[in-house]
């Protein structure tokens, strides 16, 4: 079957949230440097229907991520996080040097890299392993804020280096940072999953049902709360993924931002997102609760998408960008909601399910936005918008967020996710094979110190069911 990439003793010290923060920062800082060169290479490689081709490339990557996320999450629950963290970082960053070597190979590798481009799934499981339940929302916010922090300066630095020294140097710097990230994971990052959990999992095979993302979606329907959370994630992240893939082109083309203004805009939104996902998120989680924090974040997202859709002046984009930063609290709040409801040995599966849905959105969102831009005749070589509505895709996104809000209202404030066991595969990560199987609570005690007892109890319950 599968085996770990290296023994678990690699890495020094105790696992900390800081390790996850550094990994995320370096990975997305490297990609942030490529913002300006990416736009150039994209237009040069696909001069006709650029938005559509961008959507196609990102769509293939997103769909492959959707297919692979459940398997990677389940395997990391058994063999530990570090091996799969190294794998996801390596393959996510692998296309970077090919931007200058061969643009066609670059876009091809971006597409197929979706198989392993689920770093956030493994990172959130890593954080869940080393934090108590009441600390996770803050830790998730810190990780998400790190993603924003990586984009505060990197696009501006990349734009400056590109203007002064050319795109080749930018690609070289991004490649060096990516290699440094891989080396950091290999030599510095310690394993987060306790030895007793990995040892009790050895010998339990991974069933192909666990590798089937559609099987996990069928499992979602067995628990109403899981279904509501997943639908909310899909409806809210679909427009966000499309927006992220095309918004820089939109600012440059329709609103006529200069490259320097785009870099400044990204920096402003990044700084405000850091504040929102650390200080603001922590306060909201303590005062109004997890569910209401999700609802508030969706409200901010609805407002900013509508403003982007109707706005036609630069100051409107800056104002809407402020609201967009506030809406960044949604995903860490949702991740905390899922994590609070999953047992310690199921964190990889739970986060993999959410990441898989986000991966599907990463495919559908860019393709959908590109198609809508195409319908309204917006292209990179056409600097005058044809539509009376400056941003039609953003208005569509606002409509989907309205439905996400309606669905999220019905999510219970306190609920334990259900786990479906199969007698034919008595491993602790067994997944459902039929609708007739019994449902047991996943979360009995979230303390890492009681993990071994929880796993044994779950195994005994499976024998009784059989």
Short mmCIF file of N, CA, C and O in Angstrom, two decimals, residues 135-203:
data_model
loop_
_atom_site.label_atom_id
_atom_site.label_comp_id
_atom_site.label_asym_id
_atom_site.label_seq_id
_atom_site.Cartn_x
_atom_site.Cartn_y
_atom_site.Cartn_z
N UNK A 135 -8.80 26.40 21.91
CA UNK A 135 -7.75 27.21 21.31
C UNK A 135 -7.79 27.17 19.78
O UNK A 135 -7.11 27.96 19.14
N UNK A 136 -8.56 26.27 19.21
CA UNK A 136 -8.44 26.01 17.77
C UNK A 136 -8.93 27.16 16.90
O UNK A 136 -8.36 27.44 15.85
N UNK A 137 -10.01 27.83 17.31
CA UNK A 137 -10.51 28.93 16.48
C UNK A 137 -9.46 30.02 16.35
O UNK A 137 -9.24 30.57 15.26
N UNK A 138 -8.77 30.32 17.45
CA UNK A 138 -7.71 31.32 17.41
C UNK A 138 -6.54 30.83 16.56
O UNK A 138 -5.97 31.60 15.77
N UNK A 139 -6.19 29.54 16.71
CA UNK A 139 -5.08 28.99 15.93
C UNK A 139 -5.40 28.97 14.44
O UNK A 139 -4.56 29.32 13.60
N UNK A 140 -6.62 28.59 14.10
CA UNK A 140 -7.03 28.60 12.70
C UNK A 140 -7.02 30.01 12.14
O UNK A 140 -6.65 30.25 10.98
N UNK A 141 -7.46 30.96 12.95
CA UNK A 141 -7.42 32.35 12.51
C UNK A 141 -6.00 32.82 12.25
O UNK A 141 -5.75 33.56 11.29
N UNK A 142 -5.07 32.38 13.11
CA UNK A 142 -3.67 32.76 12.91
C UNK A 142 -3.11 32.18 11.62
O UNK A 142 -2.40 32.87 10.87
N UNK A 143 -3.45 30.93 11.33
CA UNK A 143 -2.98 30.31 10.10
C UNK A 143 -3.57 31.02 8.88
O UNK A 143 -2.86 31.31 7.90
N UNK A 144 -4.86 31.31 8.92
CA UNK A 144 -5.49 32.01 7.80
C UNK A 144 -4.94 33.43 7.66
O UNK A 144 -4.77 33.93 6.55
N UNK A 145 -4.66 34.07 8.80
CA UNK A 145 -4.07 35.41 8.74
C UNK A 145 -2.67 35.37 8.14
O UNK A 145 -2.25 36.31 7.47
N UNK A 146 -1.96 34.28 8.37
CA UNK A 146 -0.63 34.13 7.79
C UNK A 146 -0.70 34.09 6.27
O UNK A 146 0.17 34.64 5.57
N UNK A 147 -1.74 33.43 5.76
CA UNK A 147 -1.95 33.43 4.30
C UNK A 147 -2.10 34.86 3.80
O UNK A 147 -1.51 35.25 2.79
N UNK A 148 -2.89 35.68 4.52
CA UNK A 148 -3.06 37.08 4.12
C UNK A 148 -1.75 37.84 4.27
O UNK A 148 -1.40 38.66 3.42
N UNK A 149 -1.01 37.54 5.36
CA UNK A 149 0.26 38.24 5.58
C UNK A 149 1.27 37.95 4.47
O UNK A 149 2.06 38.83 4.10
N UNK A 150 1.23 36.75 3.95
CA UNK A 150 2.17 36.41 2.88
C UNK A 150 1.93 37.23 1.62
O UNK A 150 2.81 37.37 0.78
N UNK A 151 0.71 37.77 1.50
CA UNK A 151 0.37 38.56 0.31
C UNK A 151 0.46 40.06 0.56
O UNK A 151 0.12 40.85 -0.32
N UNK A 152 0.88 40.47 1.77
CA UNK A 152 0.95 41.90 2.06
C UNK A 152 2.04 42.57 1.24
O UNK A 152 1.83 43.63 0.63
N UNK A 153 3.20 41.96 1.18
CA UNK A 153 4.34 42.58 0.49
C UNK A 153 4.78 41.83 -0.76
O UNK A 153 5.43 42.43 -1.62
N UNK A 154 4.48 40.54 -0.86
CA UNK A 154 5.05 39.75 -1.96
C UNK A 154 4.63 40.24 -3.35
O UNK A 154 5.50 40.29 -4.24
N UNK A 155 3.36 40.61 -3.61
CA UNK A 155 3.05 41.12 -4.95
C UNK A 155 3.81 42.40 -5.28
O UNK A 155 4.26 42.58 -6.43
N UNK A 156 3.94 43.30 -4.30
CA UNK A 156 4.67 44.55 -4.55
C UNK A 156 6.15 44.26 -4.81
O UNK A 156 6.76 44.86 -5.71
N UNK A 157 6.73 43.35 -4.03
CA UNK A 157 8.13 42.98 -4.24
C UNK A 157 8.31 42.34 -5.61
O UNK A 157 9.25 42.65 -6.35
N UNK A 158 7.38 41.44 -5.96
CA UNK A 158 7.45 40.80 -7.27
C UNK A 158 7.31 41.79 -8.41
O UNK A 158 8.02 41.71 -9.42
N UNK A 159 6.41 42.77 -8.25
CA UNK A 159 6.22 43.79 -9.29
C UNK A 159 7.47 44.65 -9.43
O UNK A 159 7.90 44.97 -10.55
N UNK A 160 8.09 45.01 -8.31
CA UNK A 160 9.31 45.83 -8.36
C UNK A 160 10.45 45.08 -9.03
O UNK A 160 11.15 45.61 -9.91
N UNK A 161 10.66 43.83 -8.62
CA UNK A 161 11.73 43.04 -9.22
C UNK A 161 11.49 42.80 -10.70
O UNK A 161 12.44 42.81 -11.50
N UNK A 162 10.23 42.60 -11.06
CA UNK A 162 9.91 42.38 -12.48
C UNK A 162 10.22 43.62 -13.30
O UNK A 162 10.75 43.53 -14.42
N UNK A 163 9.87 44.81 -12.78
CA UNK A 163 10.10 46.06 -13.51
C UNK A 163 11.58 46.39 -13.61
O UNK A 163 12.04 46.92 -14.63
N UNK A 164 12.35 46.07 -12.57
CA UNK A 164 13.76 46.45 -12.54
C UNK A 164 14.67 45.41 -13.20
O UNK A 164 15.64 45.77 -13.88
N UNK A 165 14.34 44.13 -13.00
CA UNK A 165 15.28 43.09 -13.42
C UNK A 165 14.66 42.03 -14.34
O UNK A 165 15.37 41.14 -14.81
N UNK A 166 13.35 42.08 -14.53
CA UNK A 166 12.71 41.12 -15.41
C UNK A 166 12.05 39.98 -14.64
O UNK A 166 12.35 39.73 -13.47
N UNK A 167 11.17 39.27 -15.34
CA UNK A 167 10.41 38.19 -14.70
C UNK A 167 11.27 37.00 -14.30
O UNK A 167 10.94 36.27 -13.38
N UNK A 168 12.38 36.80 -15.01
CA UNK A 168 13.21 35.63 -14.71
C UNK A 168 13.74 35.68 -13.28
O UNK A 168 13.79 34.64 -12.59
N UNK A 169 14.14 36.86 -12.82
CA UNK A 169 14.65 36.97 -11.46
C UNK A 169 13.53 36.70 -10.45
O UNK A 169 13.76 36.06 -9.42
N UNK A 170 12.32 37.17 -10.75
CA UNK A 170 11.20 36.94 -9.84
C UNK A 170 10.94 35.45 -9.70
O UNK A 170 10.73 34.94 -8.59
N UNK A 171 10.96 34.75 -10.81
CA UNK A 171 10.74 33.30 -10.78
C UNK A 171 11.84 32.61 -10.00
O UNK A 171 11.60 31.67 -9.23
N UNK A 172 13.09 33.07 -10.17
CA UNK A 172 14.22 32.48 -9.44
C UNK A 172 14.05 32.67 -7.93
O UNK A 172 14.25 31.73 -7.15
N UNK A 173 13.70 33.89 -7.51
CA UNK A 173 13.51 34.16 -6.09
C UNK A 173 12.37 33.31 -5.53
O UNK A 173 12.48 32.73 -4.43
N UNK A 174 11.27 33.22 -6.27
CA UNK A 174 10.14 32.40 -5.82
C UNK A 174 10.52 30.93 -5.69
O UNK A 174 10.10 30.24 -4.76
N UNK A 175 11.35 30.46 -6.62
CA UNK A 175 11.81 29.06 -6.57
C UNK A 175 12.67 28.81 -5.34
O UNK A 175 12.53 27.78 -4.66
N UNK A 176 13.56 29.76 -5.03
CA UNK A 176 14.43 29.62 -3.85
C UNK A 176 13.60 29.58 -2.58
O UNK A 176 13.85 28.76 -1.67
N UNK A 177 12.59 30.43 -2.49
CA UNK A 177 11.73 30.44 -1.30
C UNK A 177 10.95 29.13 -1.20
O UNK A 177 10.78 28.58 -0.10
N UNK A 178 10.48 28.61 -2.33
CA UNK A 178 9.77 27.33 -2.32
C UNK A 178 10.67 26.20 -1.85
O UNK A 178 10.26 25.34 -1.05
N UNK A 179 11.92 26.19 -2.31
CA UNK A 179 12.88 25.17 -1.86
C UNK A 179 13.14 25.30 -0.37
O UNK A 179 13.24 24.31 0.36
N UNK A 180 13.24 26.55 0.11
CA UNK A 180 13.44 26.78 1.54
C UNK A 180 12.26 26.25 2.36
O UNK A 180 12.44 25.70 3.45
N UNK A 181 11.06 26.40 1.82
CA UNK A 181 9.87 25.89 2.50
C UNK A 181 9.91 24.37 2.60
O UNK A 181 9.62 23.79 3.66
N UNK A 182 10.27 23.72 1.50
CA UNK A 182 10.38 22.26 1.50
C UNK A 182 11.44 21.80 2.49
O UNK A 182 11.24 20.84 3.25
N UNK A 183 12.59 22.49 2.50
CA UNK A 183 13.66 22.13 3.44
C UNK A 183 13.22 22.34 4.88
O UNK A 183 13.56 21.55 5.77
N UNK A 184 12.46 23.39 5.13
CA UNK A 184 11.96 23.66 6.48
C UNK A 184 11.06 22.53 6.96
O UNK A 184 11.18 22.08 8.11
N UNK A 185 10.18 22.07 6.09
CA UNK A 185 9.30 20.96 6.47
C UNK A 185 10.12 19.70 6.76
O UNK A 185 9.89 19.00 7.75
N UNK A 186 11.11 19.42 5.92
CA UNK A 186 11.88 18.17 6.05
C UNK A 186 12.76 18.17 7.29
O UNK A 186 12.82 17.18 8.03
N UNK A 187 13.47 19.30 7.52
CA UNK A 187 14.49 19.31 8.57
C UNK A 187 14.00 19.87 9.90
O UNK A 187 14.58 19.55 10.95
N UNK A 188 13.00 20.72 9.91
CA UNK A 188 12.63 21.46 11.12
C UNK A 188 11.28 21.04 11.68
O UNK A 188 11.14 20.86 12.89
N UNK A 189 10.28 20.89 10.81
CA UNK A 189 8.92 20.63 11.29
C UNK A 189 8.84 19.25 11.93
O UNK A 189 9.14 18.24 11.29
N UNK A 190 8.43 19.17 13.21
CA UNK A 190 8.26 17.85 13.86
C UNK A 190 6.89 17.26 13.56
O UNK A 190 5.97 17.97 13.11
N UNK A 191 6.76 15.98 13.79
CA UNK A 191 5.47 15.31 13.63
C UNK A 191 4.52 15.78 14.73
O UNK A 191 4.92 15.93 15.89
N UNK A 192 3.27 16.02 14.37
CA UNK A 192 2.29 16.50 15.34
C UNK A 192 1.39 15.40 15.89
O UNK A 192 0.87 15.52 17.00
N UNK A 193 1.21 14.33 15.13
CA UNK A 193 0.31 13.27 15.56
C UNK A 193 1.00 12.41 16.61
O UNK A 193 2.10 11.91 16.37
N UNK A 194 0.40 12.24 17.79
CA UNK A 194 1.05 11.46 18.85
C UNK A 194 1.41 10.05 18.39
O UNK A 194 0.68 9.43 17.60
N UNK A 195 2.52 9.55 18.89
CA UNK A 195 2.98 8.21 18.50
C UNK A 195 1.94 7.15 18.80
O UNK A 195 1.75 6.22 18.02
N UNK A 196 1.25 7.29 19.93
CA UNK A 196 0.28 6.26 20.30
C UNK A 196 -0.87 6.19 19.31
O UNK A 196 -1.45 5.13 19.10
N UNK A 197 -1.20 7.33 18.68
CA UNK A 197 -2.26 7.30 17.67
C UNK A 197 -1.80 6.64 16.40
O UNK A 197 -2.50 5.85 15.79
N UNK A 198 -0.55 6.94 15.99
CA UNK A 198 -0.03 6.31 14.77
C UNK A 198 0.16 4.82 14.96
O UNK A 198 -0.13 4.02 14.08
N UNK A 199 0.65 4.43 16.13
CA UNK A 199 0.89 3.01 16.37
C UNK A 199 -0.39 2.21 16.42
O UNK A 199 -0.46 1.08 15.96
N UNK A 200 -1.46 2.79 16.98
CA UNK A 200 -2.72 2.06 17.02
C UNK A 200 -3.37 2.01 15.66
O UNK A 200 -4.30 1.23 15.44
N UNK A 201 -2.90 2.81 14.74
CA UNK A 201 -3.50 2.82 13.41
C UNK A 201 -2.77 1.91 12.44
O UNK A 201 -3.30 1.56 11.40
N UNK A 202 -1.50 1.58 12.74
CA UNK A 202 -0.76 0.71 11.82
C UNK A 202 -1.48 -0.64 11.69
O UNK A 202 -1.96 -1.22 12.64
N UNK A 203 -1.52 -1.13 10.49
CA UNK A 203 -2.15 -2.42 10.23
C UNK A 203 -3.59 -2.30 9.78
O UNK A 203 -4.16 -3.27 9.30
#
